[in-house]
Short mmCIF file of C-alpha atoms in Angstrom, two decimals:
data_model
loop_
_atom_site.label_atom_id
_atom_site.label_comp_id
_atom_site.label_asym_id
_atom_site.label_seq_id
_atom_site.Cartn_x
_atom_site.Cartn_y
_atom_site.Cartn_z
CA UNK A 1 -0.25 0.10 -0.01
CA UNK A 2 1.40 3.29 -1.16
CA UNK A 3 1.73 5.65 1.99
CA UNK A 4 1.63 9.41 1.44
CA UNK A 5 4.32 11.71 2.98
CA UNK A 6 4.51 15.28 3.57
CA UNK A 7 6.40 18.15 1.72
CA UNK A 8 7.89 21.32 2.89
CA UNK A 9 10.14 24.12 1.70
CA UNK A 10 12.59 26.09 3.18
CA UNK A 11 13.12 29.66 1.89
CA UNK A 12 16.56 31.07 2.25
CA UNK A 13 15.49 34.47 1.70
CA UNK A 14 18.71 36.34 0.44
CA UNK A 15 18.75 37.59 -2.79
CA UNK A 16 17.76 34.93 -5.38
CA UNK A 17 19.76 33.38 -8.08
CA UNK A 18 21.03 36.93 -8.93
CA UNK A 19 24.34 35.92 -10.78
CA UNK A 20 22.45 32.86 -12.79
CA UNK A 21 21.04 32.81 -16.19
CA UNK A 22 17.68 32.05 -14.59
CA UNK A 23 17.50 34.79 -11.86
CA UNK A 24 16.28 38.16 -11.81
CA UNK A 25 19.49 39.71 -11.65
CA UNK A 26 18.73 40.70 -7.91
CA UNK A 27 15.21 40.29 -7.31
CA UNK A 28 13.32 43.89 -5.86
CA UNK A 29 13.08 43.46 -1.84
CA UNK A 30 9.16 44.25 -2.30
CA UNK A 31 8.16 40.68 -1.27
CA UNK A 32 6.94 39.92 -4.66
CA UNK A 33 9.39 37.31 -5.43
CA UNK A 34 8.34 35.75 -1.81
CA UNK A 35 4.80 35.46 -2.79
CA UNK A 36 5.22 33.96 -6.27
CA UNK A 37 7.30 31.25 -4.51
CA UNK A 38 4.53 30.67 -1.82
CA UNK A 39 1.79 30.52 -4.45
CA UNK A 40 3.53 27.76 -6.72
CA UNK A 41 4.14 25.72 -3.38
CA UNK A 42 0.50 26.12 -2.68
CA UNK A 43 -0.49 25.02 -6.05
CA UNK A 44 1.80 21.88 -5.47
CA UNK A 45 -0.06 20.92 -2.08
CA UNK A 46 2.89 21.57 0.17
CA UNK A 47 2.28 21.15 3.86
CA UNK A 48 4.43 24.68 4.92
CA UNK A 49 6.92 26.88 3.91
CA UNK A 50 9.72 28.16 6.43
CA UNK A 51 10.80 31.78 6.27
CA UNK A 52 14.28 31.16 7.71
CA UNK A 53 16.25 33.82 9.71
CA UNK A 54 19.64 34.87 11.14
CA UNK A 55 20.30 37.97 12.79
CA UNK A 56 23.81 38.98 12.31
CA UNK A 57 26.35 39.71 9.26
CA UNK A 58 29.12 36.83 8.96
CA UNK A 59 32.46 37.70 9.73
CA UNK A 60 34.07 33.91 10.36
CA UNK A 61 35.06 33.21 6.79
CA UNK A 62 38.75 35.03 6.59
CA UNK A 63 37.67 37.12 9.81
CA UNK A 64 36.01 39.39 7.60
CA UNK A 65 32.37 40.17 6.49
CA UNK A 66 33.65 40.58 2.73
CA UNK A 67 32.79 36.76 1.41
CA UNK A 68 29.51 37.10 2.92
CA UNK A 69 28.50 40.23 1.52
CA UNK A 70 30.58 39.89 -1.76
CA UNK A 71 28.20 36.58 -2.53
CA UNK A 72 25.16 37.51 -0.51
CA UNK A 73 25.63 34.45 1.56
CA UNK A 74 23.44 34.62 4.75
CA UNK A 75 22.98 38.24 4.37
CA UNK A 76 21.32 40.76 3.49
CA UNK A 77 17.80 39.54 4.27
CA UNK A 78 14.41 41.04 5.29
CA UNK A 79 12.81 40.23 8.81
CA UNK A 80 10.70 36.87 8.58
CA UNK A 81 7.53 38.25 9.99
CA UNK A 82 6.23 40.86 7.40
CA UNK A 83 7.37 38.13 4.51
CA UNK A 84 5.47 35.51 6.37
CA UNK A 85 2.63 38.14 6.12
CA UNK A 86 3.02 38.79 2.79
CA UNK A 87 2.87 34.80 1.76
CA UNK A 88 0.25 34.36 3.99
CA UNK A 89 -2.15 36.83 2.46
CA UNK A 90 -1.17 35.66 -1.11
CA UNK A 91 -2.18 32.26 -0.24
CA UNK A 92 -5.27 30.39 1.31
CA UNK A 93 -3.98 26.40 2.30
CA UNK A 94 -0.12 26.69 2.58
CA UNK A 95 1.26 26.62 6.07
CA UNK A 96 3.26 29.51 6.67
CA UNK A 97 6.10 29.01 9.23
CA UNK A 98 8.42 32.24 10.45
CA UNK A 99 11.58 31.64 12.31
CA UNK A 100 11.53 33.43 15.79
CA UNK A 101 14.59 32.95 17.78
CA UNK A 102 14.23 32.59 21.53
CA UNK A 103 17.29 35.00 22.08
CA UNK A 104 15.52 38.06 19.94
CA UNK A 105 12.03 38.09 21.06
CA UNK A 106 10.88 38.09 24.83
CA UNK A 107 8.44 34.89 25.17
CA UNK A 108 5.28 37.60 25.69
CA UNK A 109 6.13 39.01 22.47
CA UNK A 110 6.34 35.74 20.69
CA UNK A 111 3.19 34.30 21.93
CA UNK A 112 1.27 37.51 21.12
CA UNK A 113 3.15 38.05 17.55
CA UNK A 114 2.38 34.03 16.88
CA UNK A 115 -1.15 34.51 18.07
CA UNK A 116 -1.95 37.30 15.88
CA UNK A 117 -0.50 35.82 12.58
CA UNK A 118 -2.56 32.71 13.20
CA UNK A 119 -5.45 34.82 13.33
CA UNK A 120 -4.49 36.68 10.20
CA UNK A 121 -3.74 33.28 8.19
CA UNK A 122 -6.52 31.53 9.32
CA UNK A 123 -4.95 29.15 11.25
CA UNK A 124 -2.12 28.43 9.04
CA UNK A 125 0.59 29.89 10.95
CA UNK A 126 3.66 28.08 12.40
CA UNK A 127 6.67 29.14 14.65
CA UNK A 128 10.14 27.77 13.47
CA UNK A 129 11.83 27.58 16.94
CA UNK A 130 15.48 28.60 16.87
CA UNK A 131 18.03 29.45 19.89
CA UNK A 132 20.39 31.13 17.69
CA UNK A 133 23.64 29.79 17.16
CA UNK A 134 26.21 32.51 16.63
CA UNK A 135 28.06 34.81 19.12
CA UNK A 136 27.91 37.33 16.70
CA UNK A 137 23.86 37.55 17.06
CA UNK A 138 24.10 37.73 20.80
CA UNK A 139 26.34 40.79 20.49
CA UNK A 140 23.29 42.27 18.64
CA UNK A 141 21.43 41.66 21.68
CA UNK A 142 23.55 42.85 24.63
CA UNK A 143 25.52 39.45 25.20
CA UNK A 144 29.13 39.11 24.77
CA UNK A 145 28.50 35.43 23.56
CA UNK A 146 25.93 32.76 23.36
CA UNK A 147 25.49 30.36 26.29
CA UNK A 148 26.37 26.77 25.79
CA UNK A 149 24.14 24.68 23.58
CA UNK A 150 23.12 22.56 26.62
CA UNK A 151 22.12 25.86 28.44
CA UNK A 152 20.43 27.00 25.33
CA UNK A 153 18.24 24.22 25.23
CA UNK A 154 17.34 24.48 28.83
CA UNK A 155 16.62 28.13 28.31
CA UNK A 156 14.59 27.28 25.46
CA UNK A 157 12.52 24.32 27.24
CA UNK A 158 11.58 27.05 29.79
CA UNK A 159 10.80 29.53 27.24
CA UNK A 160 8.40 27.14 25.43
CA UNK A 161 6.71 26.32 28.43
CA UNK A 162 5.49 29.89 29.30
CA UNK A 163 4.59 30.75 25.70
CA UNK A 164 2.36 27.51 25.78
CA UNK A 165 0.68 28.80 29.01
CA UNK A 166 0.30 32.03 27.55
CA UNK A 167 -1.82 30.69 24.65
CA UNK A 168 -3.70 28.83 27.45
CA UNK A 169 -4.13 32.02 29.17
CA UNK A 170 -7.53 32.60 27.06
CA UNK A 171 -9.89 29.98 26.76
CA UNK A 172 -11.24 29.12 23.47
CA UNK A 173 -14.68 29.93 24.40
CA UNK A 174 -13.59 33.14 26.10
CA UNK A 175 -14.85 35.63 23.53
CA UNK A 176 -18.67 35.35 23.91
CA UNK A 177 -19.94 38.75 21.89
CA UNK A 178 -23.10 38.81 24.24
CA UNK A 179 -24.61 41.81 22.88
CA UNK A 180 -28.12 41.90 25.20
CA UNK A 181 -25.58 41.96 28.18
CA UNK A 182 -22.73 44.05 26.56
CA UNK A 183 -19.94 41.17 27.29
CA UNK A 184 -17.33 40.81 24.75
CA UNK A 185 -15.27 38.40 26.73
CA UNK A 186 -15.59 36.50 29.86
CA UNK A 187 -13.21 37.71 32.26
CA UNK A 188 -13.40 34.51 34.21
CA UNK A 189 -11.96 32.61 31.19
CA UNK A 190 -8.77 34.91 31.17
CA UNK A 191 -6.28 34.41 33.48
CA UNK A 192 -2.78 35.50 34.25
CA UNK A 193 0.13 32.57 34.11
CA UNK A 194 2.38 33.94 36.62
CA UNK A 195 5.04 32.21 35.36
CA UNK A 196 8.34 32.43 37.35
CA UNK A 197 11.25 30.19 35.93
CA UNK A 198 15.12 30.14 36.00
CA UNK A 199 15.41 32.36 33.04
CA UNK A 200 12.15 33.83 32.25
CA UNK A 201 9.28 35.85 34.39
CA UNK A 202 5.94 36.67 32.76
CA UNK A 203 2.82 37.58 34.33
CA UNK A 204 0.21 37.41 31.46
CA UNK A 205 -2.39 36.71 30.47
CA UNK A 206 -1.94 37.43 26.46
CA UNK A 207 -4.08 40.30 25.30
CA UNK A 208 -4.91 38.98 22.05
CA UNK A 209 -7.83 36.60 21.32
CA UNK A 210 -7.63 32.67 20.77
CA UNK A 211 -6.48 32.25 17.38
CA UNK A 212 -7.66 29.35 15.14
CA UNK A 213 -5.16 26.95 16.36
CA UNK A 214 -4.96 28.36 19.67
CA UNK A 215 -1.26 27.67 19.31
CA UNK A 216 0.40 27.69 15.92
CA UNK A 217 2.11 24.68 14.81
CA UNK A 218 5.77 24.13 16.02
CA UNK A 219 8.48 23.40 14.02
CA UNK A 220 12.27 22.96 15.20
CA UNK A 221 15.46 21.86 13.88
CA UNK A 222 18.12 19.92 16.23
CA UNK A 223 20.66 17.12 15.19
CA UNK A 224 22.11 16.82 18.58
CA UNK A 225 20.98 14.54 21.28
CA UNK A 226 19.64 17.50 23.25
CA UNK A 227 18.09 19.14 20.17
CA UNK A 228 16.24 15.66 19.16
CA UNK A 229 14.77 15.64 22.79
CA UNK A 230 13.70 19.09 22.77
CA UNK A 231 12.36 18.50 19.26
CA UNK A 232 10.35 15.18 20.59
CA UNK A 233 8.84 17.24 23.47
CA UNK A 234 7.69 20.37 21.61
CA UNK A 235 7.40 20.04 17.92
CA UNK A 236 4.46 18.92 15.62
CA UNK A 237 7.12 19.11 12.68
CA UNK A 238 11.12 18.34 13.08
CA UNK A 239 13.68 19.50 10.58
CA UNK A 240 16.15 16.89 9.98
CA UNK A 241 19.46 16.34 8.69
CA UNK A 242 20.91 12.55 8.39
CA UNK A 243 23.66 11.12 6.31
CA UNK A 244 21.80 8.43 4.31
CA UNK A 245 18.70 6.23 4.43
CA UNK A 246 19.86 4.18 7.75
CA UNK A 247 20.92 7.60 9.51
CA UNK A 248 17.52 9.00 8.42
CA UNK A 249 15.88 5.92 9.66
CA UNK A 250 18.01 6.15 13.06
CA UNK A 251 17.12 9.75 13.36
CA UNK A 252 13.39 9.33 13.30
CA UNK A 253 13.18 6.26 15.32
CA UNK A 254 15.09 8.17 18.16
CA UNK A 255 12.71 11.20 17.97
CA UNK A 256 9.71 8.91 18.07
CA UNK A 257 11.48 6.92 21.01
CA UNK A 258 11.83 10.20 22.50
CA UNK A 259 8.27 11.46 22.16
CA UNK A 260 7.14 8.22 23.38
CA UNK A 261 9.08 8.31 26.49
CA UNK A 262 7.38 11.61 27.34
CA UNK A 263 3.95 10.65 26.49
CA UNK A 264 3.31 12.13 23.51
CA UNK A 265 1.72 9.89 20.42
CA UNK A 266 4.73 9.83 17.83
CA UNK A 267 2.99 9.88 14.90
CA UNK A 268 1.88 13.81 16.06
CA UNK A 269 5.73 14.33 15.58
CA UNK A 270 6.33 14.67 11.75
CA UNK A 271 10.10 14.43 10.92
CA UNK A 272 10.96 16.07 7.55
CA UNK A 273 14.41 15.31 6.09
CA UNK A 274 16.00 18.07 4.35
CA UNK A 275 16.92 17.40 0.78
CA UNK A 276 18.44 19.11 -2.38
CA UNK A 277 17.10 17.56 -5.49
CA UNK A 278 18.88 18.34 -9.10
CA UNK A 279 16.37 18.01 -11.76
CA UNK A 280 16.70 17.45 -15.59
CA UNK A 281 14.96 16.23 -18.72
CA UNK A 282 17.44 13.32 -18.63
CA UNK A 283 19.49 11.78 -15.79
CA UNK A 284 22.84 12.88 -17.70
CA UNK A 285 21.17 16.39 -17.88
CA UNK A 286 20.44 16.56 -14.20
CA UNK A 287 24.39 15.34 -13.43
CA UNK A 288 25.84 17.63 -15.97
CA UNK A 289 23.89 20.59 -14.09
CA UNK A 290 25.32 19.32 -10.80
CA UNK A 291 28.88 19.08 -12.52
CA UNK A 292 28.53 22.35 -13.62
CA UNK A 293 27.51 23.99 -10.47
CA UNK A 294 30.21 22.44 -8.45
CA UNK A 295 32.98 23.52 -10.99
CA UNK A 296 32.12 27.18 -10.90
CA UNK A 297 34.68 29.82 -9.60
CA UNK A 298 32.96 31.00 -7.04
CA UNK A 299 31.32 27.56 -5.55
CA UNK A 300 34.20 26.54 -3.17
CA UNK A 301 34.30 30.04 -1.61
CA UNK A 302 30.64 30.37 -1.79
CA UNK A 303 30.18 27.03 0.25
CA UNK A 304 33.16 27.61 3.00
CA UNK A 305 31.69 31.01 3.64
CA UNK A 306 28.26 29.54 3.90
CA UNK A 307 29.56 26.76 6.57
CA UNK A 308 31.87 29.52 8.45
CA UNK A 309 28.80 31.46 9.03
CA UNK A 310 26.77 28.60 10.29
CA UNK A 311 29.46 26.95 12.31
CA UNK A 312 31.50 30.12 13.51
CA UNK A 313 34.63 28.25 12.17
CA UNK A 314 37.07 29.78 9.60
CA UNK A 315 37.53 27.49 7.06
CA UNK A 316 39.93 29.78 5.32
CA UNK A 317 42.38 28.57 7.63
CA UNK A 318 42.60 25.13 6.14
CA UNK A 319 44.32 23.70 3.21
CA UNK A 320 41.70 23.13 0.48
CA UNK A 321 43.72 19.99 -0.78
CA UNK A 322 44.11 18.11 2.59
CA UNK A 323 41.96 16.67 5.00
CA UNK A 324 40.71 18.72 7.86
CA UNK A 325 43.55 18.52 10.73
CA UNK A 326 41.27 17.28 13.48
CA UNK A 327 37.47 16.80 14.30
CA UNK A 328 35.87 20.23 14.47
CA UNK A 329 33.46 21.24 16.97
CA UNK A 330 31.33 24.13 17.87
CA UNK A 331 28.85 25.97 20.04
CA UNK A 332 27.03 26.61 16.69
CA UNK A 333 25.20 24.58 14.26
CA UNK A 334 26.89 21.48 15.11
CA UNK A 335 24.81 19.19 12.75
CA UNK A 336 25.56 21.07 9.72
CA UNK A 337 29.32 21.01 10.58
CA UNK A 338 29.23 17.08 11.39
CA UNK A 339 27.01 16.48 7.71
CA UNK A 340 29.87 18.71 6.11
CA UNK A 341 33.24 17.17 7.71
CA UNK A 342 32.54 13.59 7.39
CA UNK A 343 35.02 12.92 9.98
CA UNK A 344 37.07 9.86 9.39
CA UNK A 345 36.55 9.68 5.57
CA UNK A 346 40.01 11.17 4.91
CA UNK A 347 38.75 13.52 2.37
CA UNK A 348 40.39 16.87 1.45
CA UNK A 349 38.38 19.91 1.93
CA UNK A 350 37.77 20.64 -1.45
CA UNK A 351 36.36 17.16 -1.94
CA UNK A 352 34.13 17.84 1.11
CA UNK A 353 32.47 21.12 -0.58
CA UNK A 354 31.99 18.96 -3.79
CA UNK A 355 30.31 16.35 -2.01
CA UNK A 356 28.13 18.95 -0.37
CA UNK A 357 27.00 19.83 -4.01
CA UNK A 358 25.49 23.20 -2.66
CA UNK A 359 23.03 21.13 -0.52
CA UNK A 360 24.95 21.35 2.53
CA UNK A 361 21.45 19.89 4.46
CA UNK A 362 20.91 17.27 2.01
CA UNK A 363 20.02 13.80 3.78
CA UNK A 364 20.24 11.61 0.72
CA UNK A 365 21.29 12.55 -3.31
CA UNK A 366 18.52 12.84 -5.48
CA UNK A 367 19.76 13.57 -9.02
CA UNK A 368 17.82 12.88 -12.09
CA UNK A 369 14.51 13.36 -13.94
CA UNK A 370 11.38 14.06 -11.99
CA UNK A 371 10.12 10.75 -12.44
CA UNK A 372 13.56 9.09 -11.23
CA UNK A 373 13.77 11.43 -8.22
CA UNK A 374 9.83 10.74 -7.45
CA UNK A 375 10.56 7.28 -7.40
CA UNK A 376 13.95 7.21 -5.49
CA UNK A 377 11.78 9.52 -2.73
CA UNK A 378 8.89 6.78 -2.26
CA UNK A 379 11.83 4.38 -1.99
CA UNK A 380 13.48 6.20 0.58
CA UNK A 381 10.43 7.15 2.63
CA UNK A 382 9.29 3.38 2.84
CA UNK A 383 12.65 2.36 4.15
CA UNK A 384 12.55 5.42 6.72
CA UNK A 385 8.95 4.92 7.59
CA UNK A 386 7.75 8.34 7.01
CA UNK A 387 6.99 11.42 7.43
CA UNK A 388 8.38 13.43 4.74
CA UNK A 389 10.68 15.88 3.11
CA UNK A 390 12.16 19.56 3.66
CA UNK A 391 13.09 20.76 0.35
CA UNK A 392 16.07 23.36 0.00
CA UNK A 393 17.79 24.83 -3.12
CA UNK A 394 21.11 23.82 -4.33
CA UNK A 395 23.62 26.53 -3.36
CA UNK A 396 21.15 28.23 -1.41
CA UNK A 397 20.04 30.09 -4.25
CA UNK A 398 16.54 30.34 -5.29
CA UNK A 399 14.95 31.46 -8.75
CA UNK A 400 11.67 30.84 -10.50
CA UNK A 401 13.19 28.18 -12.75
CA UNK A 402 14.13 25.70 -9.91
CA UNK A 403 10.66 26.31 -8.23
CA UNK A 404 8.60 25.23 -11.47
CA UNK A 405 11.10 22.28 -11.88
CA UNK A 406 9.88 21.02 -8.34
CA UNK A 407 6.30 22.44 -8.37
CA UNK A 408 5.47 21.58 -12.23
CA UNK A 409 7.84 18.68 -12.68
CA UNK A 410 8.69 16.47 -9.52
CA UNK A 411 5.34 16.93 -7.47
CA UNK A 412 3.18 15.58 -10.52
CA UNK A 413 5.69 12.79 -10.70
CA UNK A 414 5.21 12.24 -7.03
CA UNK A 415 1.21 12.58 -7.11
CA UNK A 416 0.81 10.00 -9.77
CA UNK A 417 2.44 7.82 -7.58
CA UNK A 418 0.13 8.65 -4.83
CA UNK A 419 3.15 9.57 -2.78
CA UNK A 420 1.98 13.20 -1.85
CA UNK A 421 -1.43 14.95 -1.92
CA UNK A 422 -3.10 16.50 -4.67
CA UNK A 423 -5.53 18.57 -2.92
CA UNK A 424 -5.90 19.97 0.55
CA UNK A 425 -8.69 17.84 2.07
CA UNK A 426 -8.08 17.42 5.86
CA UNK A 427 -8.96 20.99 7.11
CA UNK A 428 -7.66 24.73 6.99
CA UNK A 429 -5.21 24.69 9.70
CA UNK A 430 -1.63 23.92 9.55
CA UNK A 431 -1.79 21.58 12.32
CA UNK A 432 -4.78 19.56 10.38
CA UNK A 433 -2.57 19.26 7.27
CA UNK A 434 0.31 17.78 9.35
CA UNK A 435 -1.98 15.32 11.20
CA UNK A 436 -3.56 14.04 7.92
CA UNK A 437 -1.37 11.00 7.30
#
């Protein structure tokens, strides 16, 4: 029996493929490109799109912001919330997930913003929970450096707890709109939370009405053991990075085990694995496309600048044609680093970059025609056990051609095989769509 799986898309919203022949030459920063992408993803019945975020201008690669700014890697970017509003208003069924850092937003403001967004989008809003992983970001918010990763997760656990309590501070039926008695909301159904924790203190209640989902969908990415436990405790959907099919299965099984141990139904936690399809009219066309990408003069520096920004490790210090001299660790994105460095493989740094092929977070290689890639995605999901894929873009550059290849080529091939939905049927909210299968 064919089992459907979920599809989501992560929107790295630095400039589009501004140097490529199918880019816009630098899309205007008016949100039109973003809303075009959202409408195409909705037409293909994706569950949701994530609007990604970072809170700094990288300086890790070569000790300077030059590489990041020269190639527009990680920077510049807009605030995700107004973009999420624009994308949500342009669509009617697609889930819209904005990245909000626990470093940058007080819990009350996150809860209030998320509740407002969920009401505006008719129950389609999601919160991508991040702790931020860069000391440069911390310095933009009055800190010298980030706390250690385990402390960040401890803080995030408490942060999510208080946000959940704020969502629950209004009963679902608190708004009564009794015109005869002149009562808009029943004050007995709205309560302060009086939260006093180790890191946060919030009186509450929220001053927004209950939204259609009452709380938005929670999305979270975490590759470390601590990150997996956090995701299993809190997330409706997990963004996962894994090495190959076996790694994907082990990751999903581990998250589901954590969820079961704390009393959650593991089927309520949808693990979506990041992949970067490379599509062509023939398999050779797709492989040639991939080869051209990794052989471009800017490719090596672009990828190293990107990895440096995510991990806060200066990869300019290492020889390109030699293996990394030691296993690298970071207080930043350790999962991205482990996927990239392939410690123990003996590969030279240049080969590690080429192996990434621009898809630094691709869990499995997907190169070929839409039918070939769709068939492979079905085989992988059957082996892993579920729940779906999070599509990313080659070299983290997005253009309309790539979106068309995915939405008008790959997705129809998946739909013909009964692997993904052809129409939204479960309901109008993001959490309902995630619960559909």
